[in-house]
């Protein structure tokens, strides 16, 4: 599958968590410990928000993340108050830049770890449900991008959590109509630069892992000599596929069928319950 992380808080140098952590995202791209696949070398992507432009910046590549010098330079240069990063393990679709996460529409970014099972059988039915105003934005061939465009279709721009619940229900309905058992597994994250919404969910209730940091204090204790971490304020949160360290008390696992919403320095968890769109 894939590995991803998302950060929100005071500006942080991307290098701190992508390269410098004990079990950084780069380390996870080579030696993931909680993934269906150990190696995630089918491309990578970054998405981050600047202080003046509401449209996020992106850098994507089909190179393995551990072997891209430009990624290291970019991660060292970029400080951002909100960003997402993703390393990809392809699941049946080509290794090409347009299939690399994060996907973007306007001010929105989306990353996904998981799969729509038998996507080739469900692809046509799901694509035809994408609203015309979003259909033209499709660039690649992944199930993840279709999920993002479906979420936009079902109201992501005004109700992110509700839109993800409606998207999940539509995917499961399509799977059921084609006799696909357990059609959806996902840990996803979506952001508009103001809030992060992440979900851990699967049709079989056996989802990929998702964690968040317990507190900024734990981050500071993990990196006592790193001024980049010492300068974080109490509103800083990381959401991620795997912990960045072996300290059990520093991370909290997101329960099955649960959504996490981080906004204005506050983190809350709520049940995630797919529900078909009305009308």
PDB file of C-alpha atoms in Angstrom, residues 73-270:
ATOM      1  CA  UNK A  73      16.662  19.797  -0.977  1.00  0.00           C
ATOM      2  CA  UNK A  74      12.972  20.741  -1.064  1.00  0.00           C
ATOM      3  CA  UNK A  75      12.294  19.280   2.390  1.00  0.00           C
ATOM      4  CA  UNK A  76      15.252  21.236   3.798  1.00  0.00           C
ATOM      5  CA  UNK A  77      14.111  24.484   2.193  1.00  0.00           C
ATOM      6  CA  UNK A  78      10.379  24.376   2.972  1.00  0.00           C
ATOM      7  CA  UNK A  79       8.894  25.535   6.286  1.00  0.00           C
ATOM      8  CA  UNK A  80       5.114  25.333   6.369  1.00  0.00           C
ATOM      9  CA  UNK A  81       2.278  25.520   8.920  1.00  0.00           C
ATOM     10  CA  UNK A  82       0.412  22.735   7.141  1.00  0.00           C
ATOM     11  CA  UNK A  83       1.621  20.031   4.787  1.00  0.00           C
ATOM     12  CA  UNK A  84       1.061  16.455   3.647  1.00  0.00           C
ATOM     13  CA  UNK A  85       3.597  13.941   2.345  1.00  0.00           C
ATOM     14  CA  UNK A  86       3.015  10.556   0.725  1.00  0.00           C
ATOM     15  CA  UNK A  87       5.084   7.616  -0.514  1.00  0.00           C
ATOM     16  CA  UNK A  88       3.364   5.251  -2.917  1.00  0.00           C
ATOM     17  CA  UNK A  89       3.167   1.521  -3.446  1.00  0.00           C
ATOM     18  CA  UNK A  90       1.123   1.028  -6.606  1.00  0.00           C
ATOM     19  CA  UNK A  91      -1.867  -1.315  -6.507  1.00  0.00           C
ATOM     20  CA  UNK A  92      -2.572  -2.163 -10.120  1.00  0.00           C
ATOM     21  CA  UNK A  93      -2.286   1.260 -11.745  1.00  0.00           C
ATOM     22  CA  UNK A  94       0.754   2.671 -13.579  1.00  0.00           C
ATOM     23  CA  UNK A  95       3.719   4.359 -11.963  1.00  0.00           C
ATOM     24  CA  UNK A  96       3.302   7.857 -13.365  1.00  0.00           C
ATOM     25  CA  UNK A  97       3.361  11.354 -11.921  1.00  0.00           C
ATOM     26  CA  UNK A  98      -0.380  11.916 -12.307  1.00  0.00           C
ATOM     27  CA  UNK A  99      -0.981   8.878 -10.080  1.00  0.00           C
ATOM     28  CA  UNK A 100       1.194  10.237  -7.269  1.00  0.00           C
ATOM     29  CA  UNK A 101      -0.425  11.804  -4.215  1.00  0.00           C
ATOM     30  CA  UNK A 102      -1.415  14.329  -3.021  1.00  0.00           C
ATOM     31  CA  UNK A 103      -4.269  15.047  -5.387  1.00  0.00           C
ATOM     32  CA  UNK A 104      -5.332  18.674  -5.569  1.00  0.00           C
ATOM     33  CA  UNK A 105      -8.436  20.653  -6.483  1.00  0.00           C
ATOM     34  CA  UNK A 106      -8.404  24.369  -5.755  1.00  0.00           C
ATOM     35  CA  UNK A 107      -7.315  24.751  -2.138  1.00  0.00           C
ATOM     36  CA  UNK A 108      -7.891  21.078  -1.307  1.00  0.00           C
ATOM     37  CA  UNK A 109      -5.338  18.275  -0.952  1.00  0.00           C
ATOM     38  CA  UNK A 110      -6.085  14.553  -0.567  1.00  0.00           C
ATOM     39  CA  UNK A 111      -3.932  11.526   0.303  1.00  0.00           C
ATOM     40  CA  UNK A 112      -4.964   7.882   0.637  1.00  0.00           C
ATOM     41  CA  UNK A 113      -3.560   4.576   1.827  1.00  0.00           C
ATOM     42  CA  UNK A 114      -5.654   1.577   0.869  1.00  0.00           C
ATOM     43  CA  UNK A 115      -7.558   0.290  -2.119  1.00  0.00           C
ATOM     44  CA  UNK A 116     -10.901  -0.085  -3.835  1.00  0.00           C
ATOM     45  CA  UNK A 117     -10.889  -3.812  -4.442  1.00  0.00           C
ATOM     46  CA  UNK A 118     -11.580  -4.952  -8.010  1.00  0.00           C
ATOM     47  CA  UNK A 119     -11.353  -1.314  -9.046  1.00  0.00           C
ATOM     48  CA  UNK A 120     -11.221  -2.279 -12.722  1.00  0.00           C
ATOM     49  CA  UNK A 121     -14.738  -3.727 -12.375  1.00  0.00           C
ATOM     50  CA  UNK A 122     -16.089  -0.740 -10.461  1.00  0.00           C
ATOM     51  CA  UNK A 123     -14.201   2.055 -12.213  1.00  0.00           C
ATOM     52  CA  UNK A 124     -16.745   2.919 -14.906  1.00  0.00           C
ATOM     53  CA  UNK A 125     -19.701   2.997 -12.514  1.00  0.00           C
ATOM     54  CA  UNK A 126     -17.830   5.192 -10.028  1.00  0.00           C
ATOM     55  CA  UNK A 127     -16.388   7.586 -12.598  1.00  0.00           C
ATOM     56  CA  UNK A 128     -19.851   8.242 -14.034  1.00  0.00           C
ATOM     57  CA  UNK A 129     -20.957   9.463 -10.600  1.00  0.00           C
ATOM     58  CA  UNK A 130     -18.376  12.286 -10.573  1.00  0.00           C
ATOM     59  CA  UNK A 131     -20.047  15.688 -11.046  1.00  0.00           C
ATOM     60  CA  UNK A 132     -19.224  17.495 -14.327  1.00  0.00           C
ATOM     61  CA  UNK A 133     -17.502  20.398 -12.554  1.00  0.00           C
ATOM     62  CA  UNK A 134     -14.937  17.973 -11.095  1.00  0.00           C
ATOM     63  CA  UNK A 135     -14.732  15.403 -13.881  1.00  0.00           C
ATOM     64  CA  UNK A 136     -12.367  17.498 -15.990  1.00  0.00           C
ATOM     65  CA  UNK A 137      -9.832  17.574 -13.172  1.00  0.00           C
ATOM     66  CA  UNK A 138      -9.084  13.865 -13.474  1.00  0.00           C
ATOM     67  CA  UNK A 139      -5.497  13.374 -14.585  1.00  0.00           C
ATOM     68  CA  UNK A 140      -4.532   9.853 -13.566  1.00  0.00           C
ATOM     69  CA  UNK A 141      -5.979   6.364 -13.320  1.00  0.00           C
ATOM     70  CA  UNK A 142      -5.995   5.546  -9.606  1.00  0.00           C
ATOM     71  CA  UNK A 143      -8.838   4.560  -7.332  1.00  0.00           C
ATOM     72  CA  UNK A 144      -7.557   7.226  -4.906  1.00  0.00           C
ATOM     73  CA  UNK A 145      -8.158  10.083  -7.331  1.00  0.00           C
ATOM     74  CA  UNK A 146     -11.652   8.795  -8.075  1.00  0.00           C
ATOM     75  CA  UNK A 147     -12.371   8.737  -4.328  1.00  0.00           C
ATOM     76  CA  UNK A 148     -11.237  12.353  -4.042  1.00  0.00           C
ATOM     77  CA  UNK A 149     -13.395  13.509  -6.954  1.00  0.00           C
ATOM     78  CA  UNK A 150     -16.382  11.606  -5.569  1.00  0.00           C
ATOM     79  CA  UNK A 151     -15.881  13.281  -2.189  1.00  0.00           C
ATOM     80  CA  UNK A 152     -15.857  16.654  -3.953  1.00  0.00           C
ATOM     81  CA  UNK A 153     -19.024  15.639  -5.782  1.00  0.00           C
ATOM     82  CA  UNK A 154     -20.740  14.829  -2.483  1.00  0.00           C
ATOM     83  CA  UNK A 155     -19.924  18.093  -0.728  1.00  0.00           C
ATOM     84  CA  UNK A 156     -16.293  18.047   0.399  1.00  0.00           C
ATOM     85  CA  UNK A 157     -15.912  21.808   0.025  1.00  0.00           C
ATOM     86  CA  UNK A 158     -18.625  22.525   2.610  1.00  0.00           C
ATOM     87  CA  UNK A 159     -18.797  19.330   4.701  1.00  0.00           C
ATOM     88  CA  UNK A 160     -15.547  17.326   4.528  1.00  0.00           C
ATOM     89  CA  UNK A 161     -16.480  14.580   6.979  1.00  0.00           C
ATOM     90  CA  UNK A 162     -19.974  14.101   5.595  1.00  0.00           C
ATOM     91  CA  UNK A 163     -18.627  14.019   2.047  1.00  0.00           C
ATOM     92  CA  UNK A 164     -16.142  11.272   2.936  1.00  0.00           C
ATOM     93  CA  UNK A 165     -18.943   9.259   4.553  1.00  0.00           C
ATOM     94  CA  UNK A 166     -21.072   9.629   1.425  1.00  0.00           C
ATOM     95  CA  UNK A 167     -18.148   8.717  -0.838  1.00  0.00           C
ATOM     96  CA  UNK A 168     -17.433   5.569   1.176  1.00  0.00           C
ATOM     97  CA  UNK A 169     -21.074   4.497   1.035  1.00  0.00           C
ATOM     98  CA  UNK A 170     -21.216   4.988  -2.735  1.00  0.00           C
ATOM     99  CA  UNK A 171     -18.066   2.887  -3.221  1.00  0.00           C
ATOM    100  CA  UNK A 172     -19.487   0.133  -1.027  1.00  0.00           C
ATOM    101  CA  UNK A 173     -22.802   0.236  -2.883  1.00  0.00           C
ATOM    102  CA  UNK A 174     -20.996  -0.102  -6.218  1.00  0.00           C
ATOM    103  CA  UNK A 175     -18.973  -2.993  -4.840  1.00  0.00           C
ATOM    104  CA  UNK A 176     -22.083  -4.708  -3.574  1.00  0.00           C
ATOM    105  CA  UNK A 177     -23.793  -4.398  -6.968  1.00  0.00           C
ATOM    106  CA  UNK A 178     -20.818  -6.175  -8.574  1.00  0.00           C
ATOM    107  CA  UNK A 179     -20.453  -8.857  -5.929  1.00  0.00           C
ATOM    108  CA  UNK A 180     -17.177  -7.450  -4.558  1.00  0.00           C
ATOM    109  CA  UNK A 181     -16.673  -8.497  -0.948  1.00  0.00           C
ATOM    110  CA  UNK A 182     -15.245  -5.777   1.307  1.00  0.00           C
ATOM    111  CA  UNK A 183     -14.770  -3.259  -1.521  1.00  0.00           C
ATOM    112  CA  UNK A 184     -13.132  -0.404   0.409  1.00  0.00           C
ATOM    113  CA  UNK A 185     -10.174   0.022   2.716  1.00  0.00           C
ATOM    114  CA  UNK A 186      -8.768   3.453   3.470  1.00  0.00           C
ATOM    115  CA  UNK A 187      -6.912   5.754   5.710  1.00  0.00           C
ATOM    116  CA  UNK A 188      -7.378   9.117   4.045  1.00  0.00           C
ATOM    117  CA  UNK A 189      -6.616  12.728   4.846  1.00  0.00           C
ATOM    118  CA  UNK A 190      -8.055  15.852   3.292  1.00  0.00           C
ATOM    119  CA  UNK A 191      -7.228  19.476   4.010  1.00  0.00           C
ATOM    120  CA  UNK A 192      -8.069  22.954   2.776  1.00  0.00           C
ATOM    121  CA  UNK A 193      -5.142  24.607   4.528  1.00  0.00           C
ATOM    122  CA  UNK A 194      -7.261  25.409   7.593  1.00  0.00           C
ATOM    123  CA  UNK A 195      -8.250  22.016   8.996  1.00  0.00           C
ATOM    124  CA  UNK A 196      -7.210  18.398   8.641  1.00  0.00           C
ATOM    125  CA  UNK A 197      -9.806  15.634   8.375  1.00  0.00           C
ATOM    126  CA  UNK A 198      -8.524  12.069   8.453  1.00  0.00           C
ATOM    127  CA  UNK A 199     -10.384   8.753   8.475  1.00  0.00           C
ATOM    128  CA  UNK A 200      -9.546   5.157   9.316  1.00  0.00           C
ATOM    129  CA  UNK A 201     -12.169   2.864   7.795  1.00  0.00           C
ATOM    130  CA  UNK A 202     -12.608  -0.351   5.823  1.00  0.00           C
ATOM    131  CA  UNK A 203     -15.572  -2.451   4.752  1.00  0.00           C
ATOM    132  CA  UNK A 204     -14.255  -5.462   6.691  1.00  0.00           C
ATOM    133  CA  UNK A 205     -13.470  -3.303   9.780  1.00  0.00           C
ATOM    134  CA  UNK A 206      -9.789  -4.263   9.571  1.00  0.00           C
ATOM    135  CA  UNK A 207      -8.192  -1.039   8.393  1.00  0.00           C
ATOM    136  CA  UNK A 208      -4.660   0.144   7.752  1.00  0.00           C
ATOM    137  CA  UNK A 209      -3.079   1.863  10.746  1.00  0.00           C
ATOM    138  CA  UNK A 210      -3.432   5.552  11.574  1.00  0.00           C
ATOM    139  CA  UNK A 211      -1.901   7.499  14.469  1.00  0.00           C
ATOM    140  CA  UNK A 212      -1.598  11.017  15.834  1.00  0.00           C
ATOM    141  CA  UNK A 213       0.882  12.490  18.291  1.00  0.00           C
ATOM    142  CA  UNK A 214      -0.212  12.480  21.919  1.00  0.00           C
ATOM    143  CA  UNK A 215       1.007  16.028  22.571  1.00  0.00           C
ATOM    144  CA  UNK A 216       3.595  18.573  21.512  1.00  0.00           C
ATOM    145  CA  UNK A 217       5.398  17.859  24.776  1.00  0.00           C
ATOM    146  CA  UNK A 218       6.138  14.346  23.565  1.00  0.00           C
ATOM    147  CA  UNK A 219       7.486  15.676  20.284  1.00  0.00           C
ATOM    148  CA  UNK A 220       9.796  18.027  22.161  1.00  0.00           C
ATOM    149  CA  UNK A 221      10.984  15.157  24.366  1.00  0.00           C
ATOM    150  CA  UNK A 222      11.680  13.037  21.298  1.00  0.00           C
ATOM    151  CA  UNK A 223      13.854  15.753  19.765  1.00  0.00           C
ATOM    152  CA  UNK A 224      15.379  17.630  22.733  1.00  0.00           C
ATOM    153  CA  UNK A 225      18.288  19.016  20.696  1.00  0.00           C
ATOM    154  CA  UNK A 226      16.317  20.030  17.625  1.00  0.00           C
ATOM    155  CA  UNK A 227      15.381  23.744  17.654  1.00  0.00           C
ATOM    156  CA  UNK A 228      12.883  23.101  14.867  1.00  0.00           C
ATOM    157  CA  UNK A 229      10.827  20.929  17.200  1.00  0.00           C
ATOM    158  CA  UNK A 230      11.497  23.004  20.321  1.00  0.00           C
ATOM    159  CA  UNK A 231       9.844  25.974  18.637  1.00  0.00           C
ATOM    160  CA  UNK A 232       6.530  24.236  18.003  1.00  0.00           C
ATOM    161  CA  UNK A 233       3.491  25.662  19.731  1.00  0.00           C
ATOM    162  CA  UNK A 234       0.821  23.632  21.498  1.00  0.00           C
ATOM    163  CA  UNK A 235      -1.398  23.540  18.404  1.00  0.00           C
ATOM    164  CA  UNK A 236       0.962  21.224  16.486  1.00  0.00           C
ATOM    165  CA  UNK A 237      -0.381  17.833  15.416  1.00  0.00           C
ATOM    166  CA  UNK A 238       0.869  15.031  13.215  1.00  0.00           C
ATOM    167  CA  UNK A 239      -1.439  12.471  11.628  1.00  0.00           C
ATOM    168  CA  UNK A 240       0.421   9.570  10.087  1.00  0.00           C
ATOM    169  CA  UNK A 241       0.361   5.967   8.935  1.00  0.00           C
ATOM    170  CA  UNK A 242       3.144   4.895  11.294  1.00  0.00           C
ATOM    171  CA  UNK A 243       4.745   6.504  14.361  1.00  0.00           C
ATOM    172  CA  UNK A 244       8.012   8.358  13.841  1.00  0.00           C
ATOM    173  CA  UNK A 245       9.585   6.770  16.931  1.00  0.00           C
ATOM    174  CA  UNK A 246       9.346   3.703  19.144  1.00  0.00           C
ATOM    175  CA  UNK A 247       8.023   5.658  22.140  1.00  0.00           C
ATOM    176  CA  UNK A 248       4.656   4.081  22.824  1.00  0.00           C
ATOM    177  CA  UNK A 249       3.412   6.971  24.969  1.00  0.00           C
ATOM    178  CA  UNK A 250       4.089   9.552  22.259  1.00  0.00           C
ATOM    179  CA  UNK A 251       1.463   8.253  19.838  1.00  0.00           C
ATOM    180  CA  UNK A 252      -2.221   7.405  19.939  1.00  0.00           C
ATOM    181  CA  UNK A 253      -3.711   4.950  17.485  1.00  0.00           C
ATOM    182  CA  UNK A 254      -6.919   6.083  15.824  1.00  0.00           C
ATOM    183  CA  UNK A 255      -9.634   3.461  16.454  1.00  0.00           C
ATOM    184  CA  UNK A 256     -11.329   1.533  13.688  1.00  0.00           C
ATOM    185  CA  UNK A 257     -14.146   3.376  11.852  1.00  0.00           C
ATOM    186  CA  UNK A 258     -13.120   6.738  13.296  1.00  0.00           C
ATOM    187  CA  UNK A 259     -12.532  10.209  11.899  1.00  0.00           C
ATOM    188  CA  UNK A 260     -10.063  12.742  13.295  1.00  0.00           C
ATOM    189  CA  UNK A 261     -10.622  16.466  12.782  1.00  0.00           C
ATOM    190  CA  UNK A 262      -7.883  18.957  13.665  1.00  0.00           C
ATOM    191  CA  UNK A 263      -8.810  22.638  13.561  1.00  0.00           C
ATOM    192  CA  UNK A 264      -7.603  25.737  15.417  1.00  0.00           C
ATOM    193  CA  UNK A 265      -5.246  23.683  17.570  1.00  0.00           C
ATOM    194  CA  UNK A 266      -7.990  21.300  18.706  1.00  0.00           C
ATOM    195  CA  UNK A 267      -8.150  17.573  17.891  1.00  0.00           C
ATOM    196  CA  UNK A 268     -11.392  15.639  18.153  1.00  0.00           C
ATOM    197  CA  UNK A 269     -12.380  12.112  17.148  1.00  0.00           C
ATOM    198  CA  UNK A 270     -15.847  11.075  15.993  1.00  0.00           C
TER     199      UNK A 270
END
